[in-house]
Structures are given as C-alpha cells and as structure tokens.
Coordinates of N, CA, C and O in Angstrom, one line a residue:
X1 N -31.4 -21.9 -16.5 CA -30.3 -21.2 -17.1 C -29.0 -21.9 -16.6 O -28.6 -21.7 -15.5
X2 N -28.4 -22.7 -17.5 CA -27.1 -23.3 -17.1 C -25.9 -22.4 -17.0 O -25.8 -21.5 -17.8
X3 N -25.1 -22.6 -16.0 CA -23.9 -21.7 -15.9 C -22.8 -22.3 -16.9 O -22.7 -23.5 -17.0
X4 N -22.2 -21.4 -17.5 CA -21.1 -21.8 -18.4 C -19.8 -21.9 -17.6 O -19.7 -21.3 -16.5
X5 N -18.9 -22.7 -18.0 CA -17.7 -22.9 -17.3 C -16.9 -21.6 -17.1 O -16.2 -21.5 -16.1
X6 N -16.9 -20.8 -18.1 CA -16.2 -19.5 -18.0 C -16.7 -18.7 -16.8 O -15.9 -18.0 -16.1
X7 N -18.0 -18.7 -16.7 CA -18.6 -17.9 -15.6 C -18.2 -18.5 -14.2 O -17.9 -17.7 -13.3
X8 N -18.2 -19.8 -14.1 CA -17.7 -20.4 -12.9 C -16.3 -20.1 -12.6 O -15.9 -19.8 -11.5
X9 N -15.4 -20.2 -13.7 CA -14.0 -19.9 -13.5 C -13.8 -18.4 -13.1 O -13.0 -18.1 -12.2
X10 N -14.6 -17.5 -13.7 CA -14.4 -16.1 -13.3 C -14.8 -15.8 -11.9 O -14.1 -15.1 -11.2
X11 N -15.9 -16.5 -11.4 CA -16.2 -16.4 -10.0 C -15.2 -16.9 -9.1 O -14.8 -16.3 -8.0
X12 N -14.7 -18.1 -9.4 CA -13.6 -18.7 -8.6 C -12.3 -17.9 -8.6 O -11.7 -17.7 -7.5
X13 N -12.0 -17.4 -9.7 CA -10.8 -16.5 -9.8 C -11.0 -15.2 -9.0 O -10.0 -14.8 -8.3
X14 N -12.1 -14.6 -9.1 CA -12.4 -13.4 -8.4 C -12.4 -13.7 -6.9 O -11.8 -12.9 -6.1
X15 N -12.9 -14.9 -6.4 CA -12.8 -15.2 -5.0 C -11.4 -15.4 -4.5 O -11.0 -14.9 -3.5
X16 N -10.6 -16.1 -5.4 CA -9.2 -16.3 -5.0 C -8.4 -15.0 -4.9 O -7.7 -14.8 -4.0
X17 N -8.7 -14.1 -5.9 CA -8.0 -12.9 -5.9 C -8.4 -12.0 -4.7 O -7.5 -11.3 -4.1
X18 N -9.7 -12.1 -4.3 CA -10.1 -11.3 -3.2 C -9.5 -11.8 -1.9 O -9.1 -11.1 -1.0
X19 N -9.5 -13.1 -1.7 CA -8.9 -13.7 -0.5 C -7.4 -13.4 -0.4 O -6.9 -13.1 0.6
X20 N -6.7 -13.5 -1.6 CA -5.3 -13.1 -1.6 C -5.1 -11.7 -1.2 O -4.1 -11.4 -0.5
X21 N -6.0 -10.8 -1.7 CA -5.8 -9.4 -1.4 C -6.1 -9.1 0.1 O -5.4 -8.3 0.7
X22 N -7.1 -9.7 0.6 CA -7.4 -9.5 2.0 C -6.4 -10.0 3.0 O -5.9 -9.4 3.9
X23 N -5.9 -11.3 2.7 CA -5.0 -11.9 3.6 C -3.5 -11.5 3.4 O -2.7 -11.5 4.3
X24 N -3.2 -11.1 2.2 CA -1.9 -10.7 1.8 C -0.9 -11.9 1.7 O 0.3 -11.8 1.8
X25 N -1.5 -13.1 1.6 CA -0.8 -14.4 1.5 C -1.2 -15.1 0.2 O -2.2 -14.9 -0.3
X26 N -0.3 -16.0 -0.2 CA -0.6 -16.9 -1.3 C 0.5 -17.0 -2.3 O 1.5 -16.3 -2.2
X27 N 0.4 -17.9 -3.2 CA 1.4 -18.1 -4.2 C 1.7 -16.9 -5.1 O 2.8 -16.7 -5.5
X28 N 0.7 -16.1 -5.3 CA 0.8 -14.9 -6.1 C 1.8 -13.9 -5.6 O 2.4 -13.1 -6.3
X29 N 2.1 -13.9 -4.3 CA 3.0 -13.0 -3.7 C 4.5 -13.5 -3.7 O 5.4 -12.7 -3.4
X30 N 4.7 -14.8 -4.0 CA 6.0 -15.3 -4.0 C 6.8 -14.9 -5.3 O 6.5 -15.4 -6.4
X31 N 7.8 -14.0 -5.0 CA 8.7 -13.6 -6.1 C 10.0 -13.4 -5.4 O 10.3 -12.3 -4.9
X32 N 10.9 -14.4 -5.5 CA 12.2 -14.2 -4.8 C 13.1 -13.2 -5.5 O 14.1 -12.8 -4.9
X33 N 12.8 -12.8 -6.6 CA 13.7 -11.9 -7.4 C 13.3 -10.4 -7.5 O 13.6 -9.7 -8.4
X34 N 12.5 -10.0 -6.5 CA 12.1 -8.6 -6.4 C 13.3 -7.7 -6.2 O 14.2 -8.1 -5.4
X35 N 13.4 -6.6 -6.9 CA 14.5 -5.7 -6.8 C 14.7 -5.3 -5.4 O 13.7 -5.1 -4.6
X36 N 16.0 -5.1 -4.9 CA 16.3 -4.7 -3.6 C 15.7 -3.3 -3.3 O 15.7 -2.4 -4.1
X37 N 15.0 -3.2 -2.1 CA 14.4 -2.0 -1.7 C 13.0 -1.8 -2.2 O 12.3 -0.8 -1.9
X38 N 12.5 -2.6 -3.1 CA 11.2 -2.5 -3.7 C 10.2 -3.5 -3.2 O 9.1 -3.6 -3.7
X39 N 10.6 -4.3 -2.2 CA 9.7 -5.3 -1.7 C 8.4 -4.8 -1.2 O 7.3 -5.3 -1.5
X40 N 8.5 -3.7 -0.4 CA 7.2 -3.2 0.2 C 6.3 -2.6 -0.9 O 5.1 -2.7 -0.8
X41 N 6.9 -1.9 -1.8 CA 6.1 -1.3 -2.9 C 5.5 -2.4 -3.7 O 4.3 -2.3 -4.1
X42 N 6.2 -3.5 -3.9 CA 5.7 -4.6 -4.7 C 4.5 -5.2 -4.0 O 3.4 -5.4 -4.6
X43 N 4.6 -5.5 -2.7 CA 3.5 -6.1 -2.0 C 2.2 -5.1 -1.9 O 1.1 -5.6 -2.1
X44 N 2.5 -3.9 -1.7 CA 1.3 -2.9 -1.6 C 0.6 -2.7 -2.9 O -0.6 -2.8 -3.0
X45 N 1.4 -2.6 -3.9 CA 0.8 -2.4 -5.3 C 0.1 -3.7 -5.7 O -1.0 -3.6 -6.3
X46 N 0.7 -4.8 -5.5 CA 0.1 -6.1 -5.8 C -1.2 -6.3 -5.1 O -2.2 -6.7 -5.7
X47 N -1.2 -5.9 -3.8 CA -2.5 -6.1 -3.0 C -3.6 -5.2 -3.6 O -4.7 -5.6 -3.7
X48 N -3.3 -4.0 -3.9 CA -4.3 -3.0 -4.4 C -4.8 -3.5 -5.8 O -6.0 -3.5 -6.1
X49 N -3.9 -4.0 -6.6 CA -4.3 -4.5 -7.9 C -5.2 -5.8 -7.8 O -6.1 -5.9 -8.6
X50 N -4.8 -6.6 -6.8 CA -5.7 -7.8 -6.6 C -7.1 -7.4 -6.2 O -8.1 -8.1 -6.6
X51 N -7.2 -6.4 -5.3 CA -8.6 -6.0 -5.0 C -9.4 -5.5 -6.2 O -10.5 -5.9 -6.4
X52 N -8.7 -4.7 -7.0 CA -9.4 -4.2 -8.2 C -9.8 -5.3 -9.2 O -10.9 -5.4 -9.7
X53 N -8.8 -6.2 -9.4 CA -9.1 -7.3 -10.4 C -10.1 -8.3 -9.8 O -10.9 -8.9 -10.6
X54 N -10.1 -8.5 -8.5 CA -11.1 -9.4 -7.9 C -12.6 -8.9 -8.1 O -13.5 -9.6 -8.5
X55 N -12.7 -7.6 -7.9 CA -14.1 -7.0 -8.1 C -14.5 -7.0 -9.6 O -15.6 -7.3 -9.9
X56 N -13.5 -6.7 -10.5 CA -13.8 -6.8 -11.9 C -14.2 -8.2 -12.3 O -15.2 -8.4 -13.1
X57 N -13.5 -9.2 -11.8 CA -13.8 -10.6 -12.2 C -15.2 -11.0 -11.7 O -15.9 -11.6 -12.4
X58 N -15.5 -10.7 -10.4 CA -16.8 -11.0 -9.9 C -17.9 -10.3 -10.6 O -18.9 -10.9 -10.9
X59 N -17.7 -9.0 -10.8 CA -18.8 -8.3 -11.6 C -19.0 -8.8 -13.0 O -20.1 -8.9 -13.4
X60 N -17.9 -9.1 -13.6 CA -18.0 -9.7 -15.0 C -18.8 -11.0 -15.0 O -19.7 -11.2 -15.8
X61 N -18.5 -11.9 -14.0 CA -19.2 -13.1 -13.9 C -20.6 -12.9 -13.6 O -21.5 -13.6 -14.2
X62 N -20.9 -12.0 -12.7 CA -22.3 -11.8 -12.3 C -23.1 -11.2 -13.5 O -24.3 -11.5 -13.7
X63 N -22.5 -10.3 -14.2 CA -23.1 -9.7 -15.4 C -23.5 -10.7 -16.4 O -24.5 -10.7 -17.1
X64 N -22.6 -11.7 -16.6 CA -22.9 -12.8 -17.6 C -23.9 -13.8 -17.1 O -24.8 -14.2 -17.8
X65 N -23.8 -14.1 -15.8 CA -24.8 -15.1 -15.2 C -26.2 -14.5 -15.2 O -27.2 -15.2 -15.5
X66 N -26.3 -13.2 -14.8 CA -27.6 -12.6 -14.6 C -28.1 -11.9 -15.9 O -29.1 -11.3 -15.8
X67 N -27.4 -12.1 -17.0 CA -27.8 -11.6 -18.3 C -28.0 -10.0 -18.2 O -29.0 -9.5 -18.7
X68 N -27.1 -9.3 -17.6 CA -27.1 -7.9 -17.6 C -26.8 -7.4 -19.0 O -26.7 -8.2 -20.0
X69 N -26.6 -6.2 -19.2 CA -26.3 -5.6 -20.5 C -25.1 -6.3 -21.1 O -24.0 -6.4 -20.5
X70 N -25.2 -6.8 -22.3 CA -24.1 -7.5 -23.0 C -22.9 -6.6 -23.2 O -21.7 -7.0 -23.1
X71 N -23.1 -5.3 -23.5 CA -22.0 -4.3 -23.7 C -21.3 -4.2 -22.4 O -20.0 -4.1 -22.4
X72 N -22.0 -4.1 -21.2 CA -21.3 -4.0 -19.9 C -20.5 -5.2 -19.6 O -19.3 -5.1 -19.2
X73 N -21.0 -6.4 -20.0 CA -20.2 -7.6 -19.7 C -18.9 -7.6 -20.5 O -17.9 -8.0 -20.0
X74 N -19.0 -7.2 -21.8 CA -17.8 -7.1 -22.6 C -16.8 -6.1 -22.1 O -15.6 -6.3 -22.1
X75 N -17.3 -4.9 -21.7 CA -16.5 -3.9 -21.2 C -15.8 -4.3 -19.9 O -14.6 -4.0 -19.8
X76 N -16.5 -5.0 -19.0 CA -15.8 -5.5 -17.8 C -14.8 -6.6 -18.2 O -13.7 -6.6 -17.5
X77 N -15.0 -7.4 -19.1 CA -14.0 -8.4 -19.5 C -12.8 -7.7 -20.1 O -11.7 -8.1 -19.7
X78 N -13.0 -6.7 -20.9 CA -11.8 -6.0 -21.5 C -11.0 -5.3 -20.4 O -9.8 -5.3 -20.4
X79 N -11.7 -4.7 -19.5 CA -11.0 -4.0 -18.4 C -10.3 -5.0 -17.5 O -9.1 -4.7 -17.1
X80 N -10.8 -6.2 -17.3 CA -10.1 -7.2 -16.6 C -8.9 -7.7 -17.3 O -7.8 -7.8 -16.7
X81 N -8.9 -7.9 -18.6 CA -7.8 -8.3 -19.3 C -6.7 -7.2 -19.3 O -5.5 -7.5 -19.2
X82 N -7.1 -6.0 -19.5 CA -6.1 -4.9 -19.4 C -5.5 -4.8 -18.0 O -4.3 -4.5 -17.9
X83 N -6.3 -5.0 -17.0 CA -5.7 -5.1 -15.6 C -4.7 -6.2 -15.5 O -3.7 -5.9 -14.8
X84 N -5.0 -7.3 -16.0 CA -4.0 -8.4 -15.9 C -2.7 -8.1 -16.7 O -1.6 -8.4 -16.2
X85 N -2.9 -7.5 -17.8 CA -1.7 -7.1 -18.6 C -0.9 -6.1 -17.8 O 0.4 -6.2 -17.7
X86 N -1.5 -5.1 -17.2 CA -0.8 -4.1 -16.4 C -0.2 -4.7 -15.2 O 1.0 -4.4 -14.8
X87 N -0.8 -5.7 -14.6 CA -0.2 -6.4 -13.5 C 1.1 -7.2 -13.9 O 2.1 -7.2 -13.2
X88 N 1.0 -7.8 -15.0 CA 2.2 -8.5 -15.6 C 3.3 -7.5 -15.8 O 4.5 -7.8 -15.5
X89 N 3.0 -6.4 -16.5 CA 4.1 -5.4 -16.7 C 4.7 -4.9 -15.4 O 5.9 -4.8 -15.3
X90 N 3.8 -4.7 -14.4 CA 4.3 -4.2 -13.1 C 5.3 -5.2 -12.5 O 6.3 -4.8 -12.0
X91 N 4.9 -6.5 -12.5 CA 5.7 -7.5 -11.9 C 7.0 -7.7 -12.6 O 8.1 -7.9 -12.0
X92 N 7.0 -7.6 -13.9 CA 8.2 -7.7 -14.7 C 9.2 -6.5 -14.4 O 10.4 -6.7 -14.3
X93 N 8.6 -5.3 -14.3 CA 9.4 -4.1 -14.0 C 10.1 -4.2 -12.7 O 11.2 -3.6 -12.5
X94 N 9.5 -4.8 -11.7 CA 10.0 -4.8 -10.3 C 10.8 -6.1 -10.1 O 11.2 -6.4 -9.0
X95 N 11.0 -6.9 -11.1 CA 11.7 -8.2 -10.9 C 13.2 -8.0 -11.4 O 13.4 -7.4 -12.5
X96 N 14.1 -8.4 -10.6 CA 15.5 -8.3 -11.0 C 15.9 -9.5 -11.9 O 16.0 -10.6 -11.4
X97 N 16.0 -9.3 -13.2 CA 16.2 -10.4 -14.1 C 17.7 -10.8 -14.2 O 18.1 -11.7 -14.9
X98 N 18.6 -10.0 -13.5 CA 20.0 -10.4 -13.6 C 20.3 -11.5 -12.6 O 21.4 -12.1 -12.7
X99 N 19.4 -11.8 -11.7 CA 19.7 -12.9 -10.7 C 19.4 -14.2 -11.4 O 18.3 -14.4 -12.0
X100 N 20.4 -15.1 -11.4 CA 20.2 -16.4 -12.0 C 19.4 -17.3 -11.0 O 19.7 -17.3 -9.8
X101 N 18.5 -18.1 -11.5 CA 17.8 -19.0 -10.6 C 18.7 -20.1 -10.1 O 19.7 -20.5 -10.8
X102 N 18.4 -20.6 -8.9 CA 19.2 -21.7 -8.4 C 19.0 -22.9 -9.2 O 17.9 -23.2 -9.7
X103 N 20.1 -23.7 -9.4 CA 20.0 -24.9 -10.1 C 19.3 -25.9 -9.3 O 19.7 -26.2 -8.2
X104 N 18.2 -26.5 -9.9 CA 17.4 -27.4 -9.2 C 17.9 -28.8 -9.5 O 18.2 -29.2 -10.6
X105 N 18.0 -29.6 -8.4 CA 18.4 -31.0 -8.6 C 17.1 -31.8 -8.9 O 16.0 -31.5 -8.4
X106 N 17.2 -32.9 -9.7 CA 16.1 -33.7 -9.9 C 15.6 -34.3 -8.6 O 16.4 -34.5 -7.6
X107 N 14.3 -34.6 -8.5 CA 13.7 -35.2 -7.3 C 14.5 -36.4 -6.8 O 14.6 -36.6 -5.6
X108 N 14.9 -37.2 -7.7 CA 15.6 -38.5 -7.3 C 16.9 -38.2 -6.6 O 17.3 -39.0 -5.8
X109 N 17.5 -37.1 -6.9 CA 18.8 -36.7 -6.2 C 18.5 -36.1 -4.8 O 19.3 -36.3 -3.9
X110 N 17.4 -35.4 -4.7 CA 17.1 -34.8 -3.4 C 16.6 -35.8 -2.3 O 17.1 -35.8 -1.2
X111 N 15.6 -36.5 -2.7 CA 15.0 -37.5 -1.7 C 14.9 -38.8 -2.4 O 13.9 -39.0 -3.1
X112 N 15.8 -39.7 -2.1 CA 15.7 -41.1 -2.7 C 14.4 -41.8 -2.2 O 14.0 -41.6 -1.0
X113 N 13.8 -42.6 -3.0 CA 12.6 -43.3 -2.6 C 13.0 -44.3 -1.5 O 12.2 -44.6 -0.6
X114 N 14.1 -45.0 -1.6 CA 14.5 -46.0 -0.6 C 15.9 -45.6 -0.2 O 16.8 -45.2 -0.9
X115 N 16.2 -45.7 1.1 CA 17.5 -45.4 1.7 C 18.1 -46.7 2.2 O 17.7 -47.3 3.3
X116 N 19.0 -47.3 1.5 CA 19.6 -48.5 1.8 C 20.9 -48.3 2.6 O 21.7 -47.4 2.3
X117 N 21.1 -49.1 3.6 CA 22.3 -49.0 4.4 C 23.4 -49.9 3.8 O 23.0 -51.0 3.3
X118 N 24.6 -49.5 3.7 CA 25.7 -50.3 3.1 C 26.1 -51.4 4.1 O 26.6 -52.4 3.7
X119 N 25.9 -51.1 5.4 CA 26.4 -52.1 6.4 C 25.3 -53.1 6.6 O 24.1 -52.9 6.6
X120 N 25.8 -54.3 6.9 CA 24.9 -55.4 7.2 C 24.6 -55.5 8.7 O 25.5 -55.6 9.5
X121 N 23.4 -55.2 9.1 CA 23.0 -55.2 10.5 C 22.5 -56.5 11.1 O 21.8 -56.5 12.1
X122 N 22.7 -57.6 10.4 CA 22.1 -58.9 10.8 C 23.0 -59.5 11.9 O 22.6 -60.5 12.5
X123 N 24.1 -59.0 12.2 CA 25.0 -59.6 13.2 C 24.6 -59.4 14.6 O 24.2 -58.5 15.2

C-alpha cells in the first residue's frame, strides 16, 4: 500500500504543529504586530489551537493511511480546514494592522558581498 504525498504531508504538518505547541517556539509564534496587552492571550490561544490542529492532522493522516472509514477521514479533513480558518481569523483579529511594517533594505545595501578599502595599504 503506497503512501500518498498528502498523507505524508499531513503527518509532517501534524508533527510540526505538535512540536510547536509543546515547546511554545517556532516561526508560527512570530507576530511583531500583536495588539498591545494581548500578547499573552495570543500565545495561549495559539498554543491550544496548535494542539487541537496537530491531533486532527495526525488522525486524518492515520485514517487515510490505515483505510479507516472514508466518511471519518473526510470529516476529519473538514474539521482541520475549519480549524485553520478559525486560526487565521483569530490571528487577524489580534493583529494591529495600523502599524506600518519597517522598510526593508535590499540585501545588497545591508551586507555587501565585498568590502573594499578606499585607502591603499601597500606602503
């Protein structure tokens, strides 16, 4: 029974979400524009949501790999997608959109590939 790429992706995504939820670290927690005073609520709710989404993702992948009930697999997938949509709505509501992002300089302006001295040091 060959594994489909979607099943492997769902297992990997579930593992990543579970690790992020347990450790409380990762790129998913980085949001510099969280509204003032809502930082702790943001982290706690995000952590709880990641636990739920990780279990849904892992269960959905296992149900597909082990050929459980097809209706159960579809229901888990729908619940997972609704959970992701709810997570997006949650993060948008707690993000302060009035803050303008910092203007980013191109990489060539930040760190030049070569640093040439103007003075001649051969003397």
